[in-house]
CSV table of C-alpha atoms in Angstrom, one decimal:
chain,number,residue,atom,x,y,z
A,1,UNK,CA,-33.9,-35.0,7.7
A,2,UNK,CA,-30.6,-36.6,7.2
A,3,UNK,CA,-30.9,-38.2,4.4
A,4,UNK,CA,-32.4,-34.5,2.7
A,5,UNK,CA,-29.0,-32.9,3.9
A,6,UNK,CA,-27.2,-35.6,2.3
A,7,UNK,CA,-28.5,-35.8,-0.5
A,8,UNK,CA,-28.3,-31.7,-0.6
A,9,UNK,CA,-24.8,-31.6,0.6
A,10,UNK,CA,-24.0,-34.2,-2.7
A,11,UNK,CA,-26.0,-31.6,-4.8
A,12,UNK,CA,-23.8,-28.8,-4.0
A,13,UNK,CA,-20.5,-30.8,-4.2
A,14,UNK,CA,-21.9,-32.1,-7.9
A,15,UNK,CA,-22.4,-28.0,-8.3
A,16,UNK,CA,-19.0,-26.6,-7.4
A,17,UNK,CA,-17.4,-29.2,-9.4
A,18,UNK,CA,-19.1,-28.5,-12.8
A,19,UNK,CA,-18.9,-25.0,-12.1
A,20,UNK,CA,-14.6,-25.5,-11.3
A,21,UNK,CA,-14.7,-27.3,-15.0
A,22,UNK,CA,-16.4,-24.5,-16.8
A,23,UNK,CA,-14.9,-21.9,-15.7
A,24,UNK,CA,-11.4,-23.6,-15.6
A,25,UNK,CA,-11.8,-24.2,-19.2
A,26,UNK,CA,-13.3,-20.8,-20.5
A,27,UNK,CA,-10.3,-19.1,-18.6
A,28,UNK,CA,-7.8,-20.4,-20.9
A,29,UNK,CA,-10.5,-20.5,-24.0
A,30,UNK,CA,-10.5,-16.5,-23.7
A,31,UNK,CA,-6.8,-16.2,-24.4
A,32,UNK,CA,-3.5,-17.2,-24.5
A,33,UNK,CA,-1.9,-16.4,-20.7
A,34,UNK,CA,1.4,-17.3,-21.6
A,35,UNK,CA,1.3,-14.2,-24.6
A,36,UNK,CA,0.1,-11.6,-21.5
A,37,UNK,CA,2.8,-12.9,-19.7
A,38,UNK,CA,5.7,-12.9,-21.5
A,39,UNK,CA,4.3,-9.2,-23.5
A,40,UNK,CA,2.8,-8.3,-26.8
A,41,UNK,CA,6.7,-7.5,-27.7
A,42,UNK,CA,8.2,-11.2,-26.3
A,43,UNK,CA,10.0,-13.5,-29.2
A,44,UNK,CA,8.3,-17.0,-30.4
A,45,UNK,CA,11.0,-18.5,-28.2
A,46,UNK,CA,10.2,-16.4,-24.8
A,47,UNK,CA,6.2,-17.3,-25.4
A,48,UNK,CA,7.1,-21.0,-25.6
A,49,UNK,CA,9.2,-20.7,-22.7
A,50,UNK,CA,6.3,-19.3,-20.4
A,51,UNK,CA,4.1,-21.8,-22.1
A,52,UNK,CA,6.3,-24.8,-20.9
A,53,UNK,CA,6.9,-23.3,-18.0
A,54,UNK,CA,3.6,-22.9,-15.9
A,55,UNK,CA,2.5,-26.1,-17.7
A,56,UNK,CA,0.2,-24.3,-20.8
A,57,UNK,CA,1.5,-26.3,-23.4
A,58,UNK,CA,0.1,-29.6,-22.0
A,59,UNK,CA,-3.6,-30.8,-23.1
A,60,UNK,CA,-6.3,-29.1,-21.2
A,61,UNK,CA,-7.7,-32.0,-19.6
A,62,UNK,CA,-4.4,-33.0,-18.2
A,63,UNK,CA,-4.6,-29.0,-16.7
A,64,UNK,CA,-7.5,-29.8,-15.0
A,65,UNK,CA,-6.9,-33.2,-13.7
A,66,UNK,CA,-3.2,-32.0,-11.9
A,67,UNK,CA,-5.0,-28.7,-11.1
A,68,UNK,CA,-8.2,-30.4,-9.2
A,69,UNK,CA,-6.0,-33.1,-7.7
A,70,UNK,CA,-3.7,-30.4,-6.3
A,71,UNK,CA,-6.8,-28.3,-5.2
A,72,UNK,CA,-8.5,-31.2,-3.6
A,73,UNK,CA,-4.7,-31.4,-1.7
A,74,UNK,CA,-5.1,-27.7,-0.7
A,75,UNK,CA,-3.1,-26.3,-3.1
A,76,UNK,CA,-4.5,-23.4,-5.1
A,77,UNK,CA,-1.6,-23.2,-6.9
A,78,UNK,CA,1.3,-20.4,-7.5
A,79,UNK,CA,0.5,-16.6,-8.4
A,80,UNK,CA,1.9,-15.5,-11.7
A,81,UNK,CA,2.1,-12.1,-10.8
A,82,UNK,CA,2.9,-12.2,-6.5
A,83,UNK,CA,4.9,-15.5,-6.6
A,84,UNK,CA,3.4,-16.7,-3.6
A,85,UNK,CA,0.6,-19.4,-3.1
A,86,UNK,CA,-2.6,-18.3,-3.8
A,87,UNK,CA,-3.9,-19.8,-0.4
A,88,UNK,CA,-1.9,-17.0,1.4
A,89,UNK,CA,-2.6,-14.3,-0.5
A,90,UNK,CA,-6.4,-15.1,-0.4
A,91,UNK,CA,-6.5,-15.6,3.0
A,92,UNK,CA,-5.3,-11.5,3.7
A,93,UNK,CA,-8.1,-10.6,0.8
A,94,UNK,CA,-11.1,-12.7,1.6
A,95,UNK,CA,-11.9,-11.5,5.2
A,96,UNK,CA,-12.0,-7.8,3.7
A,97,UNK,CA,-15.3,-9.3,1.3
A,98,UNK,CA,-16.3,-11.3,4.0
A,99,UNK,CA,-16.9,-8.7,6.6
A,100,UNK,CA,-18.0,-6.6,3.4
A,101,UNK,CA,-21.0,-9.0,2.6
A,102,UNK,CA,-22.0,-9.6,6.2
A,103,UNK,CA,-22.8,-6.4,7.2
A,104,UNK,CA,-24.3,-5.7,4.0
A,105,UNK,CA,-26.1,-8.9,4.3
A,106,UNK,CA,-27.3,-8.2,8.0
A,107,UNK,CA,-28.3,-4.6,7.2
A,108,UNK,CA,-30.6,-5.6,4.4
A,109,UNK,CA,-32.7,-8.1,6.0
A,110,UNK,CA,-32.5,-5.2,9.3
A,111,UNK,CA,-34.1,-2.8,6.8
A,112,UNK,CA,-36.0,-4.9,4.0
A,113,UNK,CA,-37.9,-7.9,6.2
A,114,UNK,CA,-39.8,-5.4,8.7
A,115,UNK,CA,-40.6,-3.1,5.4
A,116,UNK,CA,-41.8,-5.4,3.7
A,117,UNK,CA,-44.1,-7.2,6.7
A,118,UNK,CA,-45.6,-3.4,7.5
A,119,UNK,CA,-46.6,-3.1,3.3
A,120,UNK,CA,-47.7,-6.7,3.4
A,121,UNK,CA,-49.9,-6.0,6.1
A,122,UNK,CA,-51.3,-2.6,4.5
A,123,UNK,CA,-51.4,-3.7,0.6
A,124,UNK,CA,-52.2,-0.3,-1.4
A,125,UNK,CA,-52.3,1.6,1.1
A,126,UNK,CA,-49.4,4.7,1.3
A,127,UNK,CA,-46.8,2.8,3.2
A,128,UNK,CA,-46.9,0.4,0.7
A,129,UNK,CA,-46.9,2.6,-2.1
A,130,UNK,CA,-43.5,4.6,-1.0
A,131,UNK,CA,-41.8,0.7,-0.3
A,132,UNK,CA,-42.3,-0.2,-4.0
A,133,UNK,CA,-41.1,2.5,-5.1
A,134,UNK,CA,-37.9,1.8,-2.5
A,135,UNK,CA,-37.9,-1.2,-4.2
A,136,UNK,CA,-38.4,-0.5,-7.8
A,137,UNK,CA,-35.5,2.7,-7.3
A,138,UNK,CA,-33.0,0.2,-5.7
A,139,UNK,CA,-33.2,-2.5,-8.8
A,140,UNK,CA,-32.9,0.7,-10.9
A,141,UNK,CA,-29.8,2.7,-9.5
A,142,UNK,CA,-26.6,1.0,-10.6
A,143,UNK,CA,-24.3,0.4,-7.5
A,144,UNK,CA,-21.1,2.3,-9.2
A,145,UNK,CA,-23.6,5.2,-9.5
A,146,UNK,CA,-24.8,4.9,-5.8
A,147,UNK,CA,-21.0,4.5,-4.6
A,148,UNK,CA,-20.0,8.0,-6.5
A,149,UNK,CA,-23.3,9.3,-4.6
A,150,UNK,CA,-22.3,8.2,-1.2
A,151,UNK,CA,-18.4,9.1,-1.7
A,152,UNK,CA,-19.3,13.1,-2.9
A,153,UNK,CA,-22.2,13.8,-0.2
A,154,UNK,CA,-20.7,11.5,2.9
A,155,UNK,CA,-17.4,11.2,2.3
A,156,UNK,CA,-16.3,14.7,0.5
A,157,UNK,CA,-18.5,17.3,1.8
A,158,UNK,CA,-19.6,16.1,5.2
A,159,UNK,CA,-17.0,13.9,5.7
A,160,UNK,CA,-18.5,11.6,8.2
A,161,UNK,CA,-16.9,8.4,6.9
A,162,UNK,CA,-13.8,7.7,4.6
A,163,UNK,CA,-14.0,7.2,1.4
A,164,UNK,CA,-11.3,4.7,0.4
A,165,UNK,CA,-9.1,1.8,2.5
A,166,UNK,CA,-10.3,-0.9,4.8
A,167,UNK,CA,-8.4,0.2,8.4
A,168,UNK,CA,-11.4,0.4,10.6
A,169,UNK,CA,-15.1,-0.1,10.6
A,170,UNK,CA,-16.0,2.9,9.6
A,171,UNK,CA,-14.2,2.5,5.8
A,172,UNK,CA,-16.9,-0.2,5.7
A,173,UNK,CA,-19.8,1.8,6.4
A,174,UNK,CA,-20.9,3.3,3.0
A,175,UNK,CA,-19.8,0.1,0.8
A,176,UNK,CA,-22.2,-2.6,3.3
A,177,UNK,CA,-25.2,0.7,2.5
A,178,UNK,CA,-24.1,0.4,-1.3
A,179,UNK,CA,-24.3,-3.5,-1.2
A,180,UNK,CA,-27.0,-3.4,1.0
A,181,UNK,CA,-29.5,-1.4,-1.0
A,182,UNK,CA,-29.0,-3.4,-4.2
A,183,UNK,CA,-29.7,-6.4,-2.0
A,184,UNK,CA,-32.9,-4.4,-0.3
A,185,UNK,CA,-35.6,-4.6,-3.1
A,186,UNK,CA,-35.8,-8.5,-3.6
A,187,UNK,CA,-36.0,-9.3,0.2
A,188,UNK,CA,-38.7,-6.9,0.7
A,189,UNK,CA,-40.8,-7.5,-1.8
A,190,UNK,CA,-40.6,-11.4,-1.3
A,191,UNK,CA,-41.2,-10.6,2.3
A,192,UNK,CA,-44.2,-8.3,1.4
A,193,UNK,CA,-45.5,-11.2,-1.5
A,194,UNK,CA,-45.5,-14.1,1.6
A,195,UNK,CA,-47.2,-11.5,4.1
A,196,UNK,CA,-49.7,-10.8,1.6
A,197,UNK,CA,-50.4,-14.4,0.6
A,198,UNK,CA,-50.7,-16.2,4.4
A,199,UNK,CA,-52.6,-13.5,5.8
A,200,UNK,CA,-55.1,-14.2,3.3
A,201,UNK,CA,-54.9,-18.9,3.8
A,202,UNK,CA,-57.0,-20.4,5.9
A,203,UNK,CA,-55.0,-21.7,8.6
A,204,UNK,CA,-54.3,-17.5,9.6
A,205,UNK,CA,-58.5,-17.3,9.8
A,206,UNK,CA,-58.9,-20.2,11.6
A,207,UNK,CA,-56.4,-18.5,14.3
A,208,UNK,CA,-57.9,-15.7,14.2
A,209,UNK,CA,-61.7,-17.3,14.7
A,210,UNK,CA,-60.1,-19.2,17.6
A,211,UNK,CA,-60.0,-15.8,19.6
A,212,UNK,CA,-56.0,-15.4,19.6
A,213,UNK,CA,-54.8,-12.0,19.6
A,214,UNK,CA,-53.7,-10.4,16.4
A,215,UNK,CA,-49.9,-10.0,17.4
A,216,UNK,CA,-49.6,-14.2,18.5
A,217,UNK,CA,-51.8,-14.8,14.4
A,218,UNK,CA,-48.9,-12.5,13.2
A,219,UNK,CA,-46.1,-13.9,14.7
A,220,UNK,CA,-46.7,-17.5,15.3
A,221,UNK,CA,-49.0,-17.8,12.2
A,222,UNK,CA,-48.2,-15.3,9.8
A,223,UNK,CA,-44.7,-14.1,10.0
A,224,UNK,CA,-42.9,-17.9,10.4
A,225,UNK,CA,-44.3,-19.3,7.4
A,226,UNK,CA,-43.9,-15.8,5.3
A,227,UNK,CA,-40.4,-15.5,5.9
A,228,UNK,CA,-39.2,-19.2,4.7
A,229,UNK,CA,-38.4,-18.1,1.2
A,230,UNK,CA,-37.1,-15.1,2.5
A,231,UNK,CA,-34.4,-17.1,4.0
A,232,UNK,CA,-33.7,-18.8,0.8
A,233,UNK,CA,-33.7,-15.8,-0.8
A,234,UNK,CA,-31.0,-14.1,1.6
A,235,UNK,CA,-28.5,-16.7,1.0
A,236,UNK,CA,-28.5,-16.2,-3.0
A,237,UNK,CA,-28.4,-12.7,-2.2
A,238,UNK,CA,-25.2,-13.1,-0.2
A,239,UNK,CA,-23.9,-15.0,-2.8
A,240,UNK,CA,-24.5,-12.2,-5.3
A,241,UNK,CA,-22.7,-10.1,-2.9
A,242,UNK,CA,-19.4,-11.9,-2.6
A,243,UNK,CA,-19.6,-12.0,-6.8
A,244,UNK,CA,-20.6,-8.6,-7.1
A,245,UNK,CA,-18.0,-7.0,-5.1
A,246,UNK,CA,-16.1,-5.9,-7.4
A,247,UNK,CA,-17.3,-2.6,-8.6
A,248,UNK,CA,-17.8,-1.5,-4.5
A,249,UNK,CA,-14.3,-2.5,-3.7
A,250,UNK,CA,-12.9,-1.1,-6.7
A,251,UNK,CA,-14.8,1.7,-5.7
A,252,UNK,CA,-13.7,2.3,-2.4
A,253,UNK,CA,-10.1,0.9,-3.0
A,254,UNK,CA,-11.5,-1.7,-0.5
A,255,UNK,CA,-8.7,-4.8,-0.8
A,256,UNK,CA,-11.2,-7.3,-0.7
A,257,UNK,CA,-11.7,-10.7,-3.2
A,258,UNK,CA,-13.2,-8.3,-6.0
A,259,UNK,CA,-10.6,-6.1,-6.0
A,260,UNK,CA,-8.1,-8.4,-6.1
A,261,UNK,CA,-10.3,-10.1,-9.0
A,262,UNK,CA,-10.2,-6.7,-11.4
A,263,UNK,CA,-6.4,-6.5,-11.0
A,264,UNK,CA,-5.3,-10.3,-11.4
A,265,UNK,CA,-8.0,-10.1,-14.7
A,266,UNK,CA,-6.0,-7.5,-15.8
A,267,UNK,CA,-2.8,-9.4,-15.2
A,268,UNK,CA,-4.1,-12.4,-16.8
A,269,UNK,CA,-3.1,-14.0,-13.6
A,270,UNK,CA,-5.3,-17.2,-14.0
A,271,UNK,CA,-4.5,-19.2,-11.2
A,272,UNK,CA,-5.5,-16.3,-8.6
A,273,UNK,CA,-8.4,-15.9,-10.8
A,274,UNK,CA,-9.1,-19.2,-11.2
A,275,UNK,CA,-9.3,-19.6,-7.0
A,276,UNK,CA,-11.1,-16.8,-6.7
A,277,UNK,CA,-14.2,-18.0,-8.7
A,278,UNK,CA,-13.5,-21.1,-7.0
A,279,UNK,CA,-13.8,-20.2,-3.8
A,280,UNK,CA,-16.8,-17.7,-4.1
A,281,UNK,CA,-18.8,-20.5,-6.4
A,282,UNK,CA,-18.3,-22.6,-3.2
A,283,UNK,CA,-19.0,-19.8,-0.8
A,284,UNK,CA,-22.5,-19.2,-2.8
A,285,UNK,CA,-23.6,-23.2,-3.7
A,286,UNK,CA,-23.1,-24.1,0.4
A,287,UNK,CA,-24.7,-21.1,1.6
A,288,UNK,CA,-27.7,-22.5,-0.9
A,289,UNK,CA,-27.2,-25.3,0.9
A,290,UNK,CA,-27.5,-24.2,4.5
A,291,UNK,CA,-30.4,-21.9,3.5
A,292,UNK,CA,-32.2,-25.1,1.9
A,293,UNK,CA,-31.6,-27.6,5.3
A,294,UNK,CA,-32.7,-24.3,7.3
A,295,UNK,CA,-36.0,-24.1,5.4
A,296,UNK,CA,-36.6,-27.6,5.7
A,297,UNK,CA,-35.9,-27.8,9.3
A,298,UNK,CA,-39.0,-25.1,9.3
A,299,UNK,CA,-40.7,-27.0,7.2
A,300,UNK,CA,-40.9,-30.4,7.0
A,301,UNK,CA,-42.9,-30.7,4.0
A,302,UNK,CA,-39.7,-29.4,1.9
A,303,UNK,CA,-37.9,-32.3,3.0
A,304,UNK,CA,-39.4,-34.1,-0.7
């Protein structure tokens, strides 16, 4: 078992590396940072200036070298557009998305495993019918378009929860339920896929020909080997979360990662970009990581 979390934990490292290349390098492939900073208006000389002076000028393989030496150091750098270290400013931002994807996160598997296990159990039947198409309407309704729902009927006209800000729990009520459904759909129908598929192996008969009651075959039998990919599944999901963020919070004015990603984007404030993916990359690739030693630590025959 040690050795498969080593050689996972050397995966994931290998991972957020190439992905800190790529998109350190397709950052300053998309434009010229040092033109947004100075303004469309700025002389030759002012560009150059800017250029020299946050280091733009130099070959990009030098960039990267100083910037993952200095990141590796725990320096994320300066931002352009606060003037403060980008460690600061994402540590008031990132607990916002945090909280944001955990109760999304948390209410999705609340809502999404036992749906699926009850239209696993009953394939065809009514139940199951209605959770499809719970399913199939959550993949299908974009978030933004949920968001405006939830912010007219909740927020406007019955007013049971604010609609913009981040002050208490209850500003985080309808974004997790926004987040939440889009992560709903997958969960439940690999939840309802696994039910399906060990209720009909042999190992659930056998249990079942030994005399034990149908609640121990569901739960000791059933339900624990049914919901190992589900757990794999959740993590990516959270992952998607934290990345996909930024239409809720920019929605709900939520100051959270994502936010804070649309605006610095529309700065062209790359290093606070550049952290950002940084840190949610790493976020995503070690909770893959967790959710592969968990699974294995179920199952011993994913250690290979």
């Amino acid at each position: 078992m040690l050795q498969f979390a080593l050689k996972r934990l050397a995966l994931a490292v290998l991972v957020a590396f190439m992905v800190s290349m790529v998109s350190f390098s397709l950052l300053r492939l998309t434009g010229d940072a040092a033109v947004a900073l100075a303004g469309a208006s700025a002389s030759e000389e002012t560009i150059a200036a800017v250029r020299h002076e946050h280091g733009l000028d130099r070959p990009l393989a030098v960039q990267y070298v100083t910037w993952l030496g200095n990141v590796l150091r725990g320096d994320l750098g300066k931002s352009y557009f606060f003037g403060t270290p980008v460690s600061s400013i994402l540590a008031e931002y990132l607990p916002v998305t945090l909280t944001l994807g955990a109760s999304a996160i948390v209410l999705a598997i609340l809502v999404a495993v036992p749906l699926g296990v009850v239209s696993g159990l009953n394939p065809n039947s009514a139940i199951d019918r209605i959770a499809l198409f719970f399913a199939v309407a959550g993949q299908a309704i974009p978030s933004f378009w949920l968001a405006l729902l939830c912010i007219i009927w909740f927020g406007v006209r019955l007013q049971w929860f604010p609609i913009s800000g981040d002050g208490t729990a209850r500003h985080f009520v309808m974004p997790a339920v926004v987040l939440a459904y889009y992560a709903m759909p997958a969960l439940m129908r690999m939840t309802r896929a696994g039910m399906i598929d060990v209720m009909e192996s042999d190992y659930v008969r056998t249990a079942r020909a030994k005399g034990l009651s149908e609640a121990s075959v569901l739960i000791k039998h059933a339900l624990r080997n049914a919901i190992l990919p589900v757990v794999a599944l959740a993590a990516v999901q959270f992952g998607f979360m934290l990345g996909g963020s930024v239409v809720v919070e920019s929605v709900f004015a939520l100051h959270g990662v994502g936010y804070l990603a649309w605006e610095s984007i529309q700065r062209a404030d790359i290093p606070m970009v550049q952290s950002i993916v940084l840190v949610v990359a790493t976020i995503f690739v070690f909770m893959n990581l967790g959710a592969d030693i968990l699974n294995a630590a179920l199952n011993p025959r994913l250690r290979t």
